[in-house]
Tab-separated table of C-alpha atoms in Angstrom:
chain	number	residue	atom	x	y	z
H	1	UNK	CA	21.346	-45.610	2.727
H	2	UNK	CA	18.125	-46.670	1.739
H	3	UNK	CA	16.802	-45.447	5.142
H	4	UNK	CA	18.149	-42.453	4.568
H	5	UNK	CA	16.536	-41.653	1.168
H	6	UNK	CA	13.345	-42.675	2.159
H	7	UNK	CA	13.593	-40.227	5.614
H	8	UNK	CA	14.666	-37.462	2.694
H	9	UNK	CA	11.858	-38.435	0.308
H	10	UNK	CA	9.477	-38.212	3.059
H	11	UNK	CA	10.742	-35.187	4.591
H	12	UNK	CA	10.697	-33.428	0.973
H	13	UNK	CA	6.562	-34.787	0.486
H	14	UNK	CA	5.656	-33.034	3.514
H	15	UNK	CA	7.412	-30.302	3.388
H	16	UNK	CA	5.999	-29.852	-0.465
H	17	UNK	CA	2.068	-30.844	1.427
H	18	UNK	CA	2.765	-28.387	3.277
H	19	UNK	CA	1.208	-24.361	2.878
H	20	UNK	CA	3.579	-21.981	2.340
H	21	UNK	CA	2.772	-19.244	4.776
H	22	UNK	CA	3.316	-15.418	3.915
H	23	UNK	CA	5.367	-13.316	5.979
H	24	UNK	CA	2.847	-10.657	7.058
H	25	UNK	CA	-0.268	-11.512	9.449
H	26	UNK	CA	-3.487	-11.483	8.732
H	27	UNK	CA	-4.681	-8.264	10.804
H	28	UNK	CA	-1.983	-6.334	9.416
H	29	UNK	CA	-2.561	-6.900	5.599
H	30	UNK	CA	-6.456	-6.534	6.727
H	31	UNK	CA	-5.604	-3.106	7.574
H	32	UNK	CA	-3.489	-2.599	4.514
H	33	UNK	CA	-5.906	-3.565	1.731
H	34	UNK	CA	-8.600	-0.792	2.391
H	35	UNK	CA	-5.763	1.802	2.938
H	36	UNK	CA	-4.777	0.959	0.181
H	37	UNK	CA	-7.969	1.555	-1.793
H	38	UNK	CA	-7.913	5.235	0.270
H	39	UNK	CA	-4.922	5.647	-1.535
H	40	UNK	CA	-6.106	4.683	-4.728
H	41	UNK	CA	-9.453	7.273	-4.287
H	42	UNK	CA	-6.707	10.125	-3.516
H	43	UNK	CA	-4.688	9.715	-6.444
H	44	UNK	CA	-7.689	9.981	-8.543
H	45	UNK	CA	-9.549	12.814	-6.373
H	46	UNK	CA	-11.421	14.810	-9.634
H	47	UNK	CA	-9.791	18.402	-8.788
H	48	UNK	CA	-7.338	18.952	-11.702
H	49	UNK	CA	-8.140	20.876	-14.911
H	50	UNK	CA	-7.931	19.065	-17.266
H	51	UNK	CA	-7.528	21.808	-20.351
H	52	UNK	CA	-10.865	23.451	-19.443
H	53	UNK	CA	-11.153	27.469	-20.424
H	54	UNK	CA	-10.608	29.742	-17.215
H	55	UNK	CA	-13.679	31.398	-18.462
H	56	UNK	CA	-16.081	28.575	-18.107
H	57	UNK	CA	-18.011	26.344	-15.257
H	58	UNK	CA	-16.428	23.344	-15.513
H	59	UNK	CA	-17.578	19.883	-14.823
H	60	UNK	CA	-15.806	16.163	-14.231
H	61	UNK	CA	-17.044	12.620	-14.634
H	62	UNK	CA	-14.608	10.227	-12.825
H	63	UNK	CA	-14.799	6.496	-13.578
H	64	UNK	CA	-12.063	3.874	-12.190
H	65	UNK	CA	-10.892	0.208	-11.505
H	66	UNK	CA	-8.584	-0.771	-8.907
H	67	UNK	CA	-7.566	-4.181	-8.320
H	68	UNK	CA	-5.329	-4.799	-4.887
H	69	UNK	CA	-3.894	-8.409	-3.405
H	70	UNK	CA	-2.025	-9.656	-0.608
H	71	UNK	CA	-1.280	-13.202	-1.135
H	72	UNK	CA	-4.988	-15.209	-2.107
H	73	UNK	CA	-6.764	-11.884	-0.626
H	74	UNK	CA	-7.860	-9.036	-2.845
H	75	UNK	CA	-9.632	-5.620	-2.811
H	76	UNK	CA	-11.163	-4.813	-6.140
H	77	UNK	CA	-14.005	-2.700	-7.932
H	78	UNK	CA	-14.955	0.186	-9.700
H	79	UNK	CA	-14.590	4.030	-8.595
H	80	UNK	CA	-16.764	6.870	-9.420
H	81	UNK	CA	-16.499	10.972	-8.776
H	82	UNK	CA	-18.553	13.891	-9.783
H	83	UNK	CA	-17.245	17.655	-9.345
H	84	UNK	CA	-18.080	21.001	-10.220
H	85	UNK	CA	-16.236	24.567	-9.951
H	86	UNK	CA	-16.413	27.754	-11.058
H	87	UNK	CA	-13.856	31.017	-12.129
H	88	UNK	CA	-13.691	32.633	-8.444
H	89	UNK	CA	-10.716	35.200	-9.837
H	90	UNK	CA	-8.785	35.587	-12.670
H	91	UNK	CA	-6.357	32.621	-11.848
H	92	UNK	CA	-8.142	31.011	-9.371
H	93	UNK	CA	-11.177	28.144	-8.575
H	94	UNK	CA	-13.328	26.964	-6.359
H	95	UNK	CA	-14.996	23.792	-6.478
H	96	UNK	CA	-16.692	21.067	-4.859
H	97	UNK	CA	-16.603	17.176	-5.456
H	98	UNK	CA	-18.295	13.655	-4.343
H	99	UNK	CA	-16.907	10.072	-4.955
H	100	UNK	CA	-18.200	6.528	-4.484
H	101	UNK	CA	-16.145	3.656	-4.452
H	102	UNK	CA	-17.852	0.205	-3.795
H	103	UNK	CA	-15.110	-2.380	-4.223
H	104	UNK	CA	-14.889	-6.348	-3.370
H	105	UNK	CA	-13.321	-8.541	-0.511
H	106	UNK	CA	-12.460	-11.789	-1.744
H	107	UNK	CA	-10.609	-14.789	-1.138
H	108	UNK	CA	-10.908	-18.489	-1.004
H	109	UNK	CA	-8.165	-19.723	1.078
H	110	UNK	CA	-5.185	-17.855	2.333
H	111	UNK	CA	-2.350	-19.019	4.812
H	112	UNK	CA	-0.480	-16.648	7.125
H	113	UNK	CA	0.115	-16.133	10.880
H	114	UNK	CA	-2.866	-15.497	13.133
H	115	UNK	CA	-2.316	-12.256	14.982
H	116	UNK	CA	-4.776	-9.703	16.844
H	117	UNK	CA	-3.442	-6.872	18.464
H	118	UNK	CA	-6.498	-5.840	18.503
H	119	UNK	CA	-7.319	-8.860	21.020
H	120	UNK	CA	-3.619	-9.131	23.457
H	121	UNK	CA	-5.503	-11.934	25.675
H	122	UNK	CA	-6.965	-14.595	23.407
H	123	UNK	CA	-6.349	-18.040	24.419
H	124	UNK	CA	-4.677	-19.188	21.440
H	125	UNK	CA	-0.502	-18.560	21.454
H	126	UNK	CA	-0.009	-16.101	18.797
H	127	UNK	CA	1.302	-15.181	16.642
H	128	UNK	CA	0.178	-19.061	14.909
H	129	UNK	CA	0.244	-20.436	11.202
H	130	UNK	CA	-3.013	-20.379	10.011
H	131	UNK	CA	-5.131	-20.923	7.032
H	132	UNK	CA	-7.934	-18.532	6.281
H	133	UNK	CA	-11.293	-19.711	4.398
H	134	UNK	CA	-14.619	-18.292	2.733
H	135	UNK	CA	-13.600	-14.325	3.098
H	136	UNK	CA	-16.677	-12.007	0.520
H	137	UNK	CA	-17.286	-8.820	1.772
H	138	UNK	CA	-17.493	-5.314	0.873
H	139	UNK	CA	-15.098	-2.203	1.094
H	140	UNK	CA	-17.164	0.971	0.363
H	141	UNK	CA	-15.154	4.290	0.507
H	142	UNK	CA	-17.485	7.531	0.215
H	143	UNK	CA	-17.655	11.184	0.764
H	144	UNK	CA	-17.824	14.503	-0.182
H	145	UNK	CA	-15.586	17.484	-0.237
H	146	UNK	CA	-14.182	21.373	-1.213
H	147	UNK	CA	-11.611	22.417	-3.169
H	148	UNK	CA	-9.721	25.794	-4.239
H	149	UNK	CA	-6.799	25.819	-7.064
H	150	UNK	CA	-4.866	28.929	-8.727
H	151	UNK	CA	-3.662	28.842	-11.756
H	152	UNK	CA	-0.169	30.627	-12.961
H	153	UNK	CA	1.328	31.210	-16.579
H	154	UNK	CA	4.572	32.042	-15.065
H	155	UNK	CA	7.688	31.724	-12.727
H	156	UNK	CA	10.663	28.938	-12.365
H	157	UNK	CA	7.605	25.824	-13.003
H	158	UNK	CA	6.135	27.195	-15.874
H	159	UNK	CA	2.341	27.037	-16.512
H	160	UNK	CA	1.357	25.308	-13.286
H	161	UNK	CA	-1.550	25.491	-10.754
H	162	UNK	CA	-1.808	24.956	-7.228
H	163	UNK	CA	-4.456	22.951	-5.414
H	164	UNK	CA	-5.757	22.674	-2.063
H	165	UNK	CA	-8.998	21.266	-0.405
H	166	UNK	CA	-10.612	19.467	2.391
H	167	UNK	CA	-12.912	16.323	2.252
H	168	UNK	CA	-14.816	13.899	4.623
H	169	UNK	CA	-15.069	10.223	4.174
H	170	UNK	CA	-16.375	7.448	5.555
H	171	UNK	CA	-14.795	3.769	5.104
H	172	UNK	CA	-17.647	0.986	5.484
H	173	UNK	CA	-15.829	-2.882	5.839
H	174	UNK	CA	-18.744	-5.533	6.176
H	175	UNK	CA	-18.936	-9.305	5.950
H	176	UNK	CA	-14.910	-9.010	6.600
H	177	UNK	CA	-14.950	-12.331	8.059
H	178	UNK	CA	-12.866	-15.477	7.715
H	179	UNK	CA	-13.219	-18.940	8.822
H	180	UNK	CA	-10.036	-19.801	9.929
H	181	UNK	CA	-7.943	-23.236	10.768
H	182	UNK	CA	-4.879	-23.664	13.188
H	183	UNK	CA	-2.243	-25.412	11.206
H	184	UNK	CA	0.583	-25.913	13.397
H	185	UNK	CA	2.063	-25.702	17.294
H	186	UNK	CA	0.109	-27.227	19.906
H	187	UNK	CA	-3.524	-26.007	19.054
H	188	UNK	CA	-3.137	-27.299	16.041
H	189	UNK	CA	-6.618	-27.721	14.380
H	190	UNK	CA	-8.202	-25.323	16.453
H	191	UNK	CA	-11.370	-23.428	14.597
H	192	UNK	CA	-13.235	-20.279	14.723
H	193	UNK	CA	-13.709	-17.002	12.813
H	194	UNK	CA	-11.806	-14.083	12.707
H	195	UNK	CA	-13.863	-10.707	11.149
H	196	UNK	CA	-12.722	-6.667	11.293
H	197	UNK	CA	-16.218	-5.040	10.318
H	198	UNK	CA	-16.112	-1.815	10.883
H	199	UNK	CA	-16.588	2.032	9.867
H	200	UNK	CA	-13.617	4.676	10.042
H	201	UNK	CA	-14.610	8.509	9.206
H	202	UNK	CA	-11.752	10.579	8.704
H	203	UNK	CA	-11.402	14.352	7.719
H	204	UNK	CA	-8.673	14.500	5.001
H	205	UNK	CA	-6.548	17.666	4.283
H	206	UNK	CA	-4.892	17.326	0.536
H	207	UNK	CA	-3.107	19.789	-1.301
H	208	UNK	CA	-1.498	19.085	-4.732
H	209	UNK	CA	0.693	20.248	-7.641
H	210	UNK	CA	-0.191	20.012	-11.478
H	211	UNK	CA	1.912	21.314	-14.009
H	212	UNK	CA	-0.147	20.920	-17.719
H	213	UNK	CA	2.291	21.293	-21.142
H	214	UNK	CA	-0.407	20.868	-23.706
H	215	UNK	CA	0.551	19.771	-27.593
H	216	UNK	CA	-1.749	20.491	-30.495
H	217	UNK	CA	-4.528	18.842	-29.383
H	218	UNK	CA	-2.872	16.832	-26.538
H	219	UNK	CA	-2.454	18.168	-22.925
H	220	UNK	CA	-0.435	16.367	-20.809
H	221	UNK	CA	-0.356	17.109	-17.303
H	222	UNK	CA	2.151	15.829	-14.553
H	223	UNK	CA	0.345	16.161	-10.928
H	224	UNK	CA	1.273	14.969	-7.219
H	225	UNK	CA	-0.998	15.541	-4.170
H	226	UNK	CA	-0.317	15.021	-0.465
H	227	UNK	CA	-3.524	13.648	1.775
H	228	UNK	CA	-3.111	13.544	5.056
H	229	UNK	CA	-7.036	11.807	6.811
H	230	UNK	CA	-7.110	12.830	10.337
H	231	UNK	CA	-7.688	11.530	13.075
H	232	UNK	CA	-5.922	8.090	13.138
H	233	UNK	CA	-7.691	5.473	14.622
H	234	UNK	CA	-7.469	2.078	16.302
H	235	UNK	CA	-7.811	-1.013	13.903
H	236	UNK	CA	-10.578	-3.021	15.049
H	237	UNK	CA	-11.316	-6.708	14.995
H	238	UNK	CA	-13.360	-9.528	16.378
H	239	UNK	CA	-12.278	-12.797	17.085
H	240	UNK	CA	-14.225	-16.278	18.860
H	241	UNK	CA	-13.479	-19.895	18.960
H	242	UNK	CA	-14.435	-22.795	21.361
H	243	UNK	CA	-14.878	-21.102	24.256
H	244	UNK	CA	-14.376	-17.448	23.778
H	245	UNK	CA	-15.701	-14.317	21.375
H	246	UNK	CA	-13.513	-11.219	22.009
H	247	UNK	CA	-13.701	-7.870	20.572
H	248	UNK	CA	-11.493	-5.065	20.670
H	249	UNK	CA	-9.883	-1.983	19.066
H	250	UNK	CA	-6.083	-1.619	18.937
H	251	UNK	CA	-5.887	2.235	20.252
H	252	UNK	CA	-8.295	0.715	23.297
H	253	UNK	CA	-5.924	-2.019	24.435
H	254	UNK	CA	-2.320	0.472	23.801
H	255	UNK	CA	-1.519	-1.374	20.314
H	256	UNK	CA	-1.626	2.153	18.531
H	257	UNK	CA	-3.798	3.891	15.952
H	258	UNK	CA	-3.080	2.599	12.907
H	259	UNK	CA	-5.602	2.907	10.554
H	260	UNK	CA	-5.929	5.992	8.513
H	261	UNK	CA	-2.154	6.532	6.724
H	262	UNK	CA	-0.600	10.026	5.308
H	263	UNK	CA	-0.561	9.391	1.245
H	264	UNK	CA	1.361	10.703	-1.068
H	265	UNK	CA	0.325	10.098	-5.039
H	266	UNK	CA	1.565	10.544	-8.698
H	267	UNK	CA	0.026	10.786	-11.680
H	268	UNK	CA	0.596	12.147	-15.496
H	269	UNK	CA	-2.605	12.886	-17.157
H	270	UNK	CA	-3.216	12.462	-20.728
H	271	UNK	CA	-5.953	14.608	-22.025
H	272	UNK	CA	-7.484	14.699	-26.021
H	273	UNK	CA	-8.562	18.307	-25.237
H	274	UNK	CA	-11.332	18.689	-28.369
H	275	UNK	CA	-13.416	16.160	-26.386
H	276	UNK	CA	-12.257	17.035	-22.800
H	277	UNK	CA	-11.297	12.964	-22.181
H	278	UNK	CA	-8.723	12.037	-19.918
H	279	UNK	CA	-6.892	9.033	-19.194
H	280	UNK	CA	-4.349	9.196	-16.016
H	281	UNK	CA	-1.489	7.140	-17.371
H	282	UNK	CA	0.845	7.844	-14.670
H	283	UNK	CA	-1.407	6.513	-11.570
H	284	UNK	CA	-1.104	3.143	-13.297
H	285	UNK	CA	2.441	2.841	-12.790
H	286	UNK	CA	3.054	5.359	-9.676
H	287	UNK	CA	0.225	3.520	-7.606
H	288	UNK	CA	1.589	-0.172	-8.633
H	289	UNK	CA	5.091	0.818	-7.975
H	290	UNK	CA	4.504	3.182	-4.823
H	291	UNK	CA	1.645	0.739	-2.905
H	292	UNK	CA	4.095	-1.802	-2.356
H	293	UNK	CA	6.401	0.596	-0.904
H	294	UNK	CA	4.201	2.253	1.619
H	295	UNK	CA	1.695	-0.533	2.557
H	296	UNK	CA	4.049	-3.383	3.544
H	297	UNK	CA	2.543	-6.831	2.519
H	298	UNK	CA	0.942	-5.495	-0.540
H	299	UNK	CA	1.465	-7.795	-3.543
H	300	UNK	CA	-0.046	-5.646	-6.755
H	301	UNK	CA	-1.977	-2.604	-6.883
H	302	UNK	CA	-3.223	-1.742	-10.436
H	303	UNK	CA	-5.111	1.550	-10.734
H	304	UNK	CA	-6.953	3.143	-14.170
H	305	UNK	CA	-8.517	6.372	-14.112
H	306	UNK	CA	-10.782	7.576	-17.069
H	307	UNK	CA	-12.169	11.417	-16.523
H	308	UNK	CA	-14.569	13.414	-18.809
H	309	UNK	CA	-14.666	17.207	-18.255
H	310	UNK	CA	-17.153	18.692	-19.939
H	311	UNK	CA	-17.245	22.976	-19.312
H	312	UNK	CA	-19.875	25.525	-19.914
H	313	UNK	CA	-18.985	28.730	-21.111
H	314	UNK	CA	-20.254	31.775	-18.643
């Protein structure tokens, strides 16, 4: 018996040593976090109204902080927009927007399986428990684009305009690069570094719904808007250890084109319309809620969205 309990003790100490390992691999929750801050820039694209005068030029300062994890790794910084439009009918607009989003890639230490489609041939059996060190990097998502909305007083949806637009984008991931530790199976111990710096341009239809029910002084303002960035591409990596340094691109070796997801986004806008200040309440919940949902391995997405819309009378 006393055998026994000691085999049990012991058995419990290394199993409680042990690192718990998350389900999802490391490339594919590499992937995930910067879509996920895509997602995050569409729901707070600066192309609603926002209670400015049909009669007026009308301008929008976008400020942001969105805050992403998987496990020990995280995606985080500040977001800024600038746009501009003007009266181009009676009930419609036409404007045109830019948006900067330098954000944060950070972790200490991680654990999770080793995996790189991007790579089918390395030596090491994958997929293999792993523990990931020393990741600080950047995720920079920028561009510029056009959009055209029309307005309507009337019909089944009330006071509600329509919105539709076009915008380029580039994604910038640099210093994306992990140490990275072989914890169990036979190459157990093995070393190297793992890294997926890289730049993805995309050309991103959106078109979008808001439907504003304003209150004394309050407007609030229920919106959705579909994004679609084309073209999809192949997630890209780079991998070396004793003996080997491997590049590759998962569209290149048949793994698929991956990167680059359709998004859809929710949001209820708050706006103090004497002052022209808006806070998007809704994209705080939607985005933590719907993140989770759509990106698989995604642990918390938090989102706030703080717009100023200043308009000039014509």
């Amino acid at each position: 018996m006393n055998r026994q309990c000691a085999a049990l003790l012991g058995t419990m100490a290394l199993s409680m040593a042990a690192p718990a390992f998350a389900e999802h691999d490391i490339e594919f929750v590499a992937e995930h976090l910067p879509e996920a801050m895509m997602d995050n820039r569409y729901a707070t694209l600066p192309v609603w109204d926002l209670g400015v005068p049909a009669e007026s030029t009308a301008y929008q300062l976008q400020g942001a902080y969105s805050s992403t994890t998987s496990g020990d790794l995280s995606i985080a910084g500040p977001m800024f927009s600038l746009s501009a439009s003007r009266r181009w009918s009676e009930a419609s607009r036409l404007g045109v927007f830019g948006f900067y989003d330098p954000l944060r890639l950070q972790a200490d230490y991680d654990s999770r399986p080793l995996q790189t489609l991007f790579a089918p041939t390395t030596p090491i059996d994958r997929p293999a428990d792993a523990e990931f060190t020393n990741l600080d990097g950047t995720a920079t998502d920028f561009g510029a684009g056009l959009y055209w909305s029309r307005h309507r007083s009337e019909g089944w949806l009330g006071e509600h305009s329509w919105v539709a637009g076009l915008l380029w984008q580039r994604v910038e991931l640099r210093d994306y690069r992990f140490d990275y530790l072989i914890a169990s199976g036979p190459q157990s111990g093995l070393q190297g570094q793992i890294d997926f710096d890289a730049h993805y341009d995309h050309f991103t239809p959106f078109v979008g719904l808001q439907m504003p029910r304003a209150r004394g002084d309050w407007s609030f303002t229920p919106h959705a808007l579909l994004a679609y960035p084309v073209p999809r591409r192949g997630f890209q990596g780079h991998i070396s250890g004793p003996g080997f340094d491997i590049s590759g691109d998962t569209a290149d070796v048949g793994n698929g084109k991956h990167f680059g997801d359709p998004s859809v986004t929710l949001g209820l806008t708050i706006t103090y319309l004497p002052a022209h200040l808006s806070i998007d309440a809704g994209t705080f919940f939607t985005q933590a809620y719907l993140e989770q949902k759509i990106h698989r391995g995604i642990d918390s997405n938090w989102l706030l969205s703080i717009s100023w819309a200043p308009s000039v009378r014509e």
